[in-house]
Coordinates of C-alpha atoms and ligand atoms in Angstrom, one line a residue:
Chain A
M1 CA 34.1 11.2 31.5
N2 CA 32.9 9.0 34.1
F3 CA 34.2 9.0 37.7
F4 CA 37.0 6.5 37.1
E5 CA 38.2 7.9 33.8
Y6 CA 38.3 11.4 35.4
A7 CA 40.0 10.1 38.5
W8 CA 42.6 8.3 36.3
S9 CA 43.2 11.5 34.4
V10 CA 44.0 13.6 37.5
L11 CA 46.1 10.9 39.1
P12 CA 49.4 11.7 37.5
A13 CA 49.3 15.3 38.7
L14 CA 48.4 14.2 42.2
L15 CA 51.1 11.6 42.2
S16 CA 53.7 14.2 41.2
G17 CA 52.6 16.1 44.3
A18 CA 53.1 12.9 46.3
G19 CA 56.8 13.3 45.6
A20 CA 56.9 16.3 47.9
T21 CA 54.8 14.6 50.5
L22 CA 56.9 11.4 50.5
G23 CA 60.1 13.4 50.5
L24 CA 59.1 15.5 53.4
F25 CA 57.9 12.5 55.2
A26 CA 61.2 10.5 54.7
I27 CA 63.4 13.4 55.6
V28 CA 61.5 14.2 58.8
I29 CA 61.4 10.7 60.0
V30 CA 65.1 10.1 59.4
L31 CA 66.1 13.4 61.2
S32 CA 63.5 13.7 63.9
L33 CA 63.9 10.3 65.5
P34 CA 67.6 10.7 66.4
L35 CA 67.1 14.3 67.2
G36 CA 64.2 13.3 69.5
F37 CA 66.4 10.8 71.2
L38 CA 69.1 13.4 71.7
V39 CA 66.5 15.7 73.4
T40 CA 65.5 12.7 75.6
L41 CA 69.1 12.2 76.7
M42 CA 69.3 16.0 77.4
A43 CA 66.1 15.8 79.5
K44 CA 67.7 13.0 81.5
S45 CA 71.2 14.6 81.7
S46 CA 72.7 15.6 85.0
I47 CA 73.7 18.9 83.5
F48 CA 71.1 21.5 84.6
I49 CA 71.2 23.6 81.4
F50 CA 70.6 20.6 79.2
R51 CA 67.7 19.5 81.2
W52 CA 66.3 22.9 81.2
F53 CA 66.7 23.3 77.5
A54 CA 65.1 20.0 76.7
K55 CA 62.1 20.7 78.9
A56 CA 61.6 24.1 77.4
Y57 CA 62.0 22.7 73.9
I58 CA 59.4 20.0 74.4
F59 CA 57.1 22.4 76.1
V60 CA 57.2 25.1 73.3
L61 CA 57.2 22.7 70.3
R62 CA 54.4 20.5 71.6
G63 CA 52.4 23.5 73.0
T64 CA 52.1 25.5 69.8
P65 CA 50.6 24.5 66.4
L66 CA 52.8 23.0 63.8
L67 CA 51.3 25.4 61.3
L68 CA 52.5 28.3 63.3
Q69 CA 56.0 26.8 63.6
L70 CA 56.0 26.3 59.9
L71 CA 55.1 29.9 59.1
F72 CA 57.6 31.1 61.7
V73 CA 60.5 29.2 60.2
Y74 CA 59.6 30.3 56.6
F75 CA 58.5 33.8 57.2
G76 CA 59.7 34.6 60.6
L77 CA 63.3 33.5 60.9
P78 CA 64.6 35.7 58.1
R79 CA 63.2 38.8 60.0
I80 CA 65.2 38.2 63.1
P81 CA 67.7 41.1 63.4
V82 CA 71.3 40.4 62.7
I83 CA 71.2 36.6 62.1
G84 CA 68.0 36.7 60.0
D85 CA 69.9 37.0 56.8
Y86 CA 71.5 33.7 57.4
L87 CA 68.1 32.0 58.1
I88 CA 66.4 32.5 54.8
L89 CA 65.3 29.1 53.7
D90 CA 63.5 27.9 50.6
R91 CA 60.0 26.6 51.1
F92 CA 60.7 22.9 51.1
P93 CA 63.8 23.1 53.3
A94 CA 61.9 25.4 55.7
A95 CA 59.2 22.8 56.0
C96 CA 61.8 20.1 56.7
V97 CA 63.3 22.2 59.5
A98 CA 59.9 23.0 61.1
F99 CA 58.6 19.5 60.8
T100 CA 61.8 18.0 62.1
L101 CA 61.9 20.3 65.1
N102 CA 58.3 19.7 65.9
Y103 CA 58.3 15.9 65.5
A104 CA 61.5 15.6 67.5
A105 CA 59.7 17.1 70.5
Y106 CA 57.0 14.5 70.2
F107 CA 59.4 11.6 69.8
A108 CA 61.5 13.0 72.7
E109 CA 58.5 12.8 74.9
I110 CA 57.7 9.2 73.7
F111 CA 61.2 8.0 74.3
R112 CA 61.2 9.6 77.7
G113 CA 58.2 7.6 78.6
G114 CA 59.9 4.5 77.2
L115 CA 62.9 5.1 79.4
L116 CA 60.7 5.6 82.5
S117 CA 59.1 2.3 81.9
I118 CA 62.4 0.4 82.2
D119 CA 62.8 -1.2 85.6
K120 CA 65.8 0.0 87.6
G121 CA 66.7 -3.7 88.1
Q122 CA 67.8 -3.7 84.5
Y123 CA 70.5 -1.1 85.2
E124 CA 71.5 -3.0 88.3
A125 CA 71.8 -6.3 86.5
C126 CA 74.0 -4.7 83.9
Q127 CA 76.2 -3.1 86.6
V128 CA 76.7 -6.4 88.5
L129 CA 77.6 -8.1 85.2
G130 CA 80.3 -5.5 84.7
L131 CA 78.7 -3.6 81.7
S132 CA 79.8 0.0 81.2
K133 CA 77.2 2.7 81.2
F134 CA 77.6 3.0 77.4
Q135 CA 77.2 -0.8 76.9
T136 CA 74.2 -0.8 79.2
T137 CA 72.5 2.0 77.3
V138 CA 73.2 0.5 73.8
K139 CA 72.6 -3.1 74.5
V140 CA 69.9 -3.2 77.1
I141 CA 68.2 0.1 77.6
I142 CA 67.7 1.5 74.1
P143 CA 66.3 -1.8 72.6
Q144 CA 63.7 -2.0 75.4
M145 CA 62.9 1.7 75.1
L146 CA 62.4 1.4 71.4
R147 CA 60.1 -1.6 71.8
V148 CA 57.9 0.3 74.3
S149 CA 58.0 3.3 72.1
L150 CA 57.0 1.6 68.9
P151 CA 53.2 1.9 69.2
P152 CA 53.2 5.6 70.0
V153 CA 55.9 6.3 67.4
S154 CA 53.7 4.5 64.9
N155 CA 50.8 6.8 65.8
E156 CA 52.9 9.9 65.4
T157 CA 54.2 8.6 62.0
I158 CA 50.7 8.3 60.7
T159 CA 49.9 11.8 61.9
L160 CA 53.0 13.0 60.1
V161 CA 51.7 11.7 56.8
K162 CA 48.6 13.8 57.2
D163 CA 50.5 16.8 58.5
T164 CA 52.5 16.9 55.3
S165 CA 49.4 18.6 53.8
L166 CA 50.4 21.7 55.8
L167 CA 52.9 22.3 53.0
Y168 CA 49.9 23.8 51.3
A169 CA 50.2 26.8 53.7
I170 CA 53.6 27.8 52.3
A171 CA 52.7 26.9 48.8
V172 CA 54.8 23.9 48.2
P173 CA 53.0 21.9 45.6
E174 CA 52.0 18.5 47.1
I175 CA 49.0 16.2 46.8
L176 CA 46.5 18.5 48.2
H177 CA 47.7 21.4 46.1
Y178 CA 47.2 19.5 42.8
A179 CA 43.8 18.2 44.0
K180 CA 42.7 21.8 44.8
V181 CA 43.9 22.9 41.3
A182 CA 41.9 20.2 39.6
V183 CA 38.8 20.8 41.7
T184 CA 38.8 24.5 41.0
R185 CA 39.5 24.0 37.3
D186 CA 37.0 21.3 36.5
F187 CA 34.3 21.9 39.1
R188 CA 34.4 18.3 40.2
I189 CA 35.4 17.1 43.7
T190 CA 36.7 13.8 42.4
A191 CA 40.3 14.9 42.8
F192 CA 39.8 15.2 46.6
V193 CA 38.6 11.6 46.6
V194 CA 41.7 10.6 44.7
A195 CA 43.9 12.6 47.2
A196 CA 42.2 10.9 50.1
A197 CA 42.9 7.5 48.5
I198 CA 46.6 8.3 48.1
Y199 CA 46.9 9.3 51.8
L200 CA 45.0 6.2 52.7
V201 CA 47.5 4.0 50.8
F202 CA 50.4 5.7 52.6
T203 CA 48.9 5.3 56.0
F204 CA 47.9 1.8 55.3
V205 CA 51.3 0.7 54.2
L206 CA 52.8 2.4 57.3
T207 CA 50.4 0.6 59.5
L208 CA 51.4 -2.7 58.0
I209 CA 55.1 -1.9 58.5
F210 CA 54.6 -1.0 62.1
K211 CA 52.5 -4.0 62.8
A212 CA 55.3 -6.2 61.5
L213 CA 57.9 -4.3 63.5
E214 CA 55.8 -4.6 66.7
K215 CA 55.4 -8.3 66.1
K216 CA 59.1 -8.7 65.6
Y217 CA 60.0 -6.8 68.8
K218 CA 57.1 -8.0 70.9
R219 CA 58.9 -11.2 71.9
G220 CA 59.4 -11.5 75.6
S221 CA 58.1 -8.2 76.6
D222 CA 57.2 -8.0 80.3
I223 CA 57.8 -4.3 80.4
K224 CA 55.0 -2.4 82.1
E225 CA 53.8 0.5 80.1
K226 CA 53.5 3.4 82.5
K227 CA 51.6 6.2 80.9
Chain B
M1 CA 88.9 -14.1 103.9
L2 CA 86.9 -13.3 100.8
I3 CA 84.7 -10.6 102.2
D4 CA 85.5 -8.4 105.2
V5 CA 82.8 -5.9 106.1
K6 CA 83.9 -3.6 109.0
N7 CA 81.7 -1.2 110.9
I8 CA 79.7 0.1 107.9
N9 CA 77.0 2.7 108.4
K10 CA 74.4 3.6 105.8
Y11 CA 71.8 6.2 105.9
F12 CA 68.8 6.9 103.6
G13 CA 68.3 10.5 104.5
K14 CA 67.8 10.4 108.2
L15 CA 67.0 6.7 108.3
H16 CA 69.9 4.8 109.8
V17 CA 69.7 1.6 107.8
L18 CA 73.0 -0.1 108.6
K19 CA 74.4 0.5 112.1
D20 CA 78.0 -0.3 112.4
V21 CA 77.6 -3.6 110.7
S22 CA 80.5 -6.1 110.4
M23 CA 80.7 -9.5 108.9
T24 CA 83.3 -11.8 107.3
V25 CA 82.9 -14.4 104.7
D26 CA 85.5 -17.1 104.2
K27 CA 86.1 -19.2 101.1
S28 CA 83.4 -21.8 100.6
D29 CA 81.2 -20.3 103.4
V30 CA 77.5 -20.4 102.9
I31 CA 76.0 -17.7 105.0
A32 CA 72.3 -17.1 105.3
I33 CA 71.1 -13.7 106.5
I34 CA 67.6 -13.7 108.0
G35 CA 65.5 -11.0 109.6
S36 CA 62.3 -9.2 109.2
S37 CA 61.5 -7.1 106.3
G38 CA 63.0 -3.6 106.4
S39 CA 65.9 -4.6 108.7
G40 CA 68.6 -3.8 106.1
K41 CA 69.5 -7.1 104.7
S42 CA 69.2 -6.0 101.0
T43 CA 71.0 -2.8 101.7
L44 CA 73.9 -4.7 103.2
L45 CA 74.1 -7.1 100.3
R46 CA 73.8 -4.3 97.8
S47 CA 76.5 -2.4 99.5
M48 CA 78.9 -5.3 99.1
I49 CA 78.5 -5.2 95.3
H50 CA 78.4 -1.4 95.1
L51 CA 74.7 -1.0 94.2
E52 CA 74.5 1.2 97.3
T53 CA 77.3 3.4 98.7
V54 CA 77.9 3.3 102.5
D55 CA 78.6 6.4 104.5
S56 CA 81.4 5.0 106.7
G57 CA 83.3 1.8 107.4
S58 CA 85.2 -0.6 105.2
I59 CA 84.4 -3.3 102.7
C60 CA 87.2 -5.5 101.5
I61 CA 86.7 -8.0 98.8
D62 CA 89.4 -10.6 98.3
S63 CA 92.0 -8.3 99.9
S64 CA 91.1 -5.3 97.7
Y65 CA 89.3 -2.5 99.5
L66 CA 86.0 -1.4 97.7
V67 CA 85.7 1.2 100.5
K68 CA 88.2 1.9 103.3
D69 CA 87.0 4.0 106.2
G70 CA 84.3 5.5 104.1
V71 CA 86.6 6.3 101.2
Y72 CA 85.8 4.5 98.0
A73 CA 88.4 3.0 95.6
P74 CA 89.0 5.0 92.4
K75 CA 86.1 4.6 89.9
N76 CA 88.3 2.7 87.4
E77 CA 89.2 0.1 90.0
I78 CA 85.8 -0.6 91.4
G79 CA 84.7 -2.8 88.5
A80 CA 87.6 -5.1 89.0
I81 CA 86.8 -5.4 92.7
T82 CA 83.1 -6.1 92.4
S83 CA 83.6 -8.5 89.5
K84 CA 84.6 -11.1 92.0
M85 CA 81.0 -11.3 93.0
G86 CA 77.8 -12.3 91.1
M87 CA 74.4 -11.3 92.3
V88 CA 71.0 -12.8 91.9
F89 CA 68.0 -10.6 92.5
Q90 CA 64.5 -11.3 93.9
N91 CA 63.0 -10.1 90.6
F92 CA 65.5 -11.9 88.3
N93 CA 66.2 -8.9 86.2
L94 CA 66.7 -10.9 83.1
F95 CA 66.9 -8.9 79.8
P96 CA 63.4 -9.4 78.4
H97 CA 64.4 -8.5 74.8
M98 CA 67.0 -11.3 74.6
S99 CA 66.7 -15.0 74.4
V100 CA 68.0 -17.1 77.4
I101 CA 71.3 -17.9 75.8
K102 CA 71.8 -14.2 74.8
N103 CA 71.2 -13.2 78.4
L104 CA 74.0 -15.5 79.4
E105 CA 76.3 -14.4 76.6
L106 CA 75.9 -10.6 76.6
A107 CA 78.4 -9.7 79.4
P108 CA 81.1 -12.1 78.4
M109 CA 80.8 -11.1 74.7
L110 CA 81.3 -7.4 75.7
Q111 CA 84.2 -8.4 77.9
K112 CA 85.9 -10.1 75.0
K113 CA 88.1 -12.3 77.2
M114 CA 86.9 -15.5 75.5
S115 CA 86.1 -16.4 71.9
K116 CA 82.5 -16.6 70.7
E117 CA 82.7 -20.4 70.5
E118 CA 84.0 -20.7 74.0
I119 CA 81.3 -18.4 75.4
R120 CA 78.6 -20.4 73.6
A121 CA 80.0 -23.6 75.0
K122 CA 80.2 -22.2 78.5
A123 CA 76.6 -20.8 78.3
E124 CA 75.3 -24.2 77.2
S125 CA 77.1 -26.1 79.9
L126 CA 75.8 -23.7 82.5
L127 CA 72.2 -24.0 81.2
D128 CA 72.6 -27.7 81.3
R129 CA 73.8 -27.4 84.9
V130 CA 70.7 -25.5 85.9
G131 CA 68.6 -28.0 83.9
L132 CA 67.5 -25.5 81.2
L133 CA 69.4 -26.5 78.1
S134 CA 66.0 -27.0 76.4
K135 CA 65.2 -23.3 76.9
T136 CA 68.3 -22.0 75.1
D137 CA 66.3 -20.0 72.6
A138 CA 63.2 -19.2 74.7
Y139 CA 62.5 -15.6 75.9
P140 CA 62.3 -14.8 79.6
D141 CA 58.6 -14.1 79.3
N142 CA 57.9 -17.6 78.3
L143 CA 59.6 -19.1 81.4
S144 CA 58.2 -19.8 84.8
G145 CA 59.5 -17.8 87.7
G146 CA 61.6 -20.7 88.9
Q147 CA 63.1 -21.1 85.4
K148 CA 63.8 -17.4 85.2
Q149 CA 65.7 -17.5 88.5
R150 CA 67.8 -20.4 87.3
V151 CA 68.6 -18.6 84.2
A152 CA 69.6 -15.6 86.3
I153 CA 71.9 -17.8 88.4
A154 CA 73.5 -19.3 85.2
R155 CA 74.0 -15.7 83.9
A156 CA 75.8 -14.7 87.0
L157 CA 77.9 -17.8 86.9
M158 CA 79.1 -16.9 83.3
M159 CA 81.3 -14.3 84.9
D160 CA 83.1 -16.9 87.1
P161 CA 82.4 -15.1 90.3
E162 CA 84.2 -16.3 93.5
I163 CA 81.3 -15.2 95.6
M164 CA 77.5 -15.3 94.8
L165 CA 75.1 -13.0 96.5
F166 CA 71.5 -13.9 96.6
D167 CA 68.8 -11.4 97.7
E168 CA 65.7 -13.4 98.5
P169 CA 66.0 -15.5 95.3
T170 CA 62.7 -17.3 95.9
S171 CA 60.5 -14.6 97.4
A172 CA 58.9 -13.7 94.0
L173 CA 58.1 -17.3 93.2
D174 CA 55.0 -19.3 93.6
P175 CA 55.6 -21.8 96.5
E176 CA 55.6 -24.8 94.2
L177 CA 58.5 -23.3 92.2
T178 CA 60.8 -22.4 95.0
N179 CA 62.2 -25.9 95.3
E180 CA 63.9 -26.0 91.9
V181 CA 65.8 -22.8 92.7
L182 CA 66.8 -24.0 96.1
I183 CA 68.1 -27.2 94.7
T184 CA 70.2 -25.2 92.2
I185 CA 71.6 -23.2 95.0
K186 CA 72.3 -26.3 97.1
E187 CA 74.2 -27.8 94.2
L188 CA 76.4 -24.7 94.1
A189 CA 77.0 -25.1 97.8
A190 CA 78.0 -28.7 97.1
D191 CA 80.5 -27.3 94.6
N192 CA 82.0 -25.2 97.3
M193 CA 80.8 -21.9 95.9
T194 CA 81.1 -19.1 98.5
M195 CA 77.6 -17.6 99.0
V196 CA 75.8 -15.0 101.0
I197 CA 72.0 -15.6 100.9
V198 CA 69.3 -13.4 102.2
T199 CA 66.3 -15.6 102.6
H200 CA 63.0 -16.2 104.3
E201 CA 63.2 -19.9 103.6
M202 CA 64.1 -21.2 107.0
G203 CA 64.2 -24.8 106.1
F204 CA 66.5 -24.1 103.3
A205 CA 68.7 -21.8 105.4
K206 CA 68.9 -24.6 108.0
D207 CA 69.9 -27.1 105.3
V208 CA 72.4 -25.2 103.2
A209 CA 74.0 -22.6 105.4
K210 CA 76.8 -23.3 107.8
N211 CA 76.2 -20.0 109.5
I212 CA 73.1 -18.0 110.0
M213 CA 73.1 -14.3 110.9
F214 CA 70.0 -12.6 112.2
M215 CA 69.6 -9.0 111.4
D216 CA 67.2 -6.7 113.1
N217 CA 66.8 -3.0 112.7
G218 CA 70.2 -2.5 110.9
E219 CA 72.3 -4.6 113.2
F220 CA 73.3 -8.3 113.5
I221 CA 71.8 -9.4 116.7
E222 CA 72.9 -13.0 116.7
K223 CA 75.2 -15.1 114.6
G224 CA 75.7 -18.8 114.8
T225 CA 75.4 -22.2 113.3
S226 CA 72.0 -23.2 112.1
S227 CA 71.4 -25.4 115.0
E228 CA 72.4 -22.7 117.4
I229 CA 70.1 -20.1 115.8
F230 CA 67.1 -22.4 115.3
N231 CA 67.2 -24.7 118.2
N232 CA 68.8 -22.5 120.8
P233 CA 68.4 -18.8 120.0
K234 CA 69.9 -16.6 122.7
H235 CA 68.4 -13.3 121.9
E236 CA 64.7 -12.5 122.6
R237 CA 64.2 -11.0 119.2
T238 CA 65.7 -13.9 117.4
K239 CA 63.4 -16.2 119.3
A240 CA 60.4 -14.0 118.4
F241 CA 61.4 -13.9 114.7
I242 CA 62.0 -17.6 114.5
N243 CA 58.7 -18.3 116.2
S244 CA 56.9 -15.9 113.9
I245 CA 58.3 -17.5 110.8
I246 CA 58.0 -21.2 111.7
K247 CA 54.2 -21.2 112.1
Ligands
ADP1 N1 66.6 3.5 98.0 C1 66.1 3.7 99.3 N2 65.7 5.0 99.7 C2 65.2 5.2 100.9 N3 65.0 4.2 101.8 C3 65.3 2.9 101.5 C4 65.9 2.6 100.2 N4 66.1 1.3 100.1 C5 65.8 0.8 101.3 N5 65.3 1.8 102.1 C6 64.8 1.6 103.5 O1 65.9 1.1 104.2 C7 65.4 0.1 105.2 C8 66.1 -1.2 104.9 O2 65.7 -1.7 103.6 P1 66.2 -3.1 103.1 O3 67.7 -3.1 103.1 O4 65.6 -3.3 101.7 O5 65.6 -4.1 104.1 P2 65.3 -5.7 103.9 O6 66.0 -6.2 102.7 O7 65.9 -6.3 105.2 O8 63.9 -5.9 103.8 C9 63.9 0.0 105.0 O9 63.3 0.8 106.0 C10 63.7 0.6 103.6 O10 62.5 1.3 103.6
MG2 MG1 65.2 -7.0 101.0

């Protein structure tokens, strides 16, 4: 079999692994963005304990490897005395939990930066126009925060695609797993190339989506990006 | 009397920014507040519309007390009191993510006192009034500074304020763009809008304001008609300030 014939023959197996990759990706994005925003709100809250919790959360989750967090959720949580029995998760759900918690911390930090970049004049304009705090947040602050946050969120999202390969560590069969199986079985590294191509297609499509989003929301942006 | 400010004091930490300041504004008054930078002009204006809180004294807007002897009105009443006023900022503070017309429509839409169609008609007529009907769908970033400020004025007018507060409306503009904004404000004056204007534009102040108040170091040192202040200032510091600014 030549390269292409062989590549074609391993593709179905790898694509079946892509299901886990895509599934994890989709679940984590949908859950971690709102959770991240919640943590941002906590970090900005006037209630001390919320602020403290948010800061500690961001510090720990960004300061330790995702792989460690993944292993901890899957292997570690069930061993916690008393409550451990209630924390036994299957491999895939465990990965969803670990990834979501981790990515929420990154997104929280991005959103926090986005909020900081909004001029206080925006809040004042809302106040003198009679908008409530809630209306101000929803109609004026969040849209601007999202726009500023879009490029860094896009970066994190692409990192997430690649991070899904960490599923390998807790033996959830995904793209990389099937590639490794093929490589070991057939003594050919072509399957790794095919795996790389699948990841590239994912990240390429995401890049296009975010480019389009950025273009859509770029209109009229005079927000200074403070980093 | 539309605004009655009595003996207000304001501190930023230890800095005494407003020192027992009093002023009144009657219907259709156009009052210019002048004074060097840091003298407390913005703080006074911002206190009137509750962007700053004062430490003592009273502010009464159209016979409702925003703050009386240092005690503020209940939170749920403050919005109704300050809604009598519109404010225009030095930096425009337009919403950059919304088109010009959406900037005008946002607050009335949320307030729900008028129908969508009425709000749209009103927004268009105000844009027409400030000469920017052609910019309805433009975004703030694509406007010149003078255009932005005129949109900001129109946006404030959407709320039908009885009083307009201007905090150095032309200070952030290139000199060649100040005039269009000053003309818009003069037109408001011609329509009998009550206005308090903090400005460095002495020619404009002279032109449009019936009364000029000179603030220095947290106090009003001199008040008078524009000819009194400009041609015959009594206080040494007023003289010095006017000489320094009319080079
Ligand atoms: N939020 C603030 N915190 C601390 N000091 C302030 C604040 N705002 C204004 N000041 C100080 O109060 C004084 C009066 O400021 P301001 O009212 O802005 O003066 P003006 O508008 O006449 O230039 C200045 O010394 C300024 O530095
Ligand atoms: Mg000022």
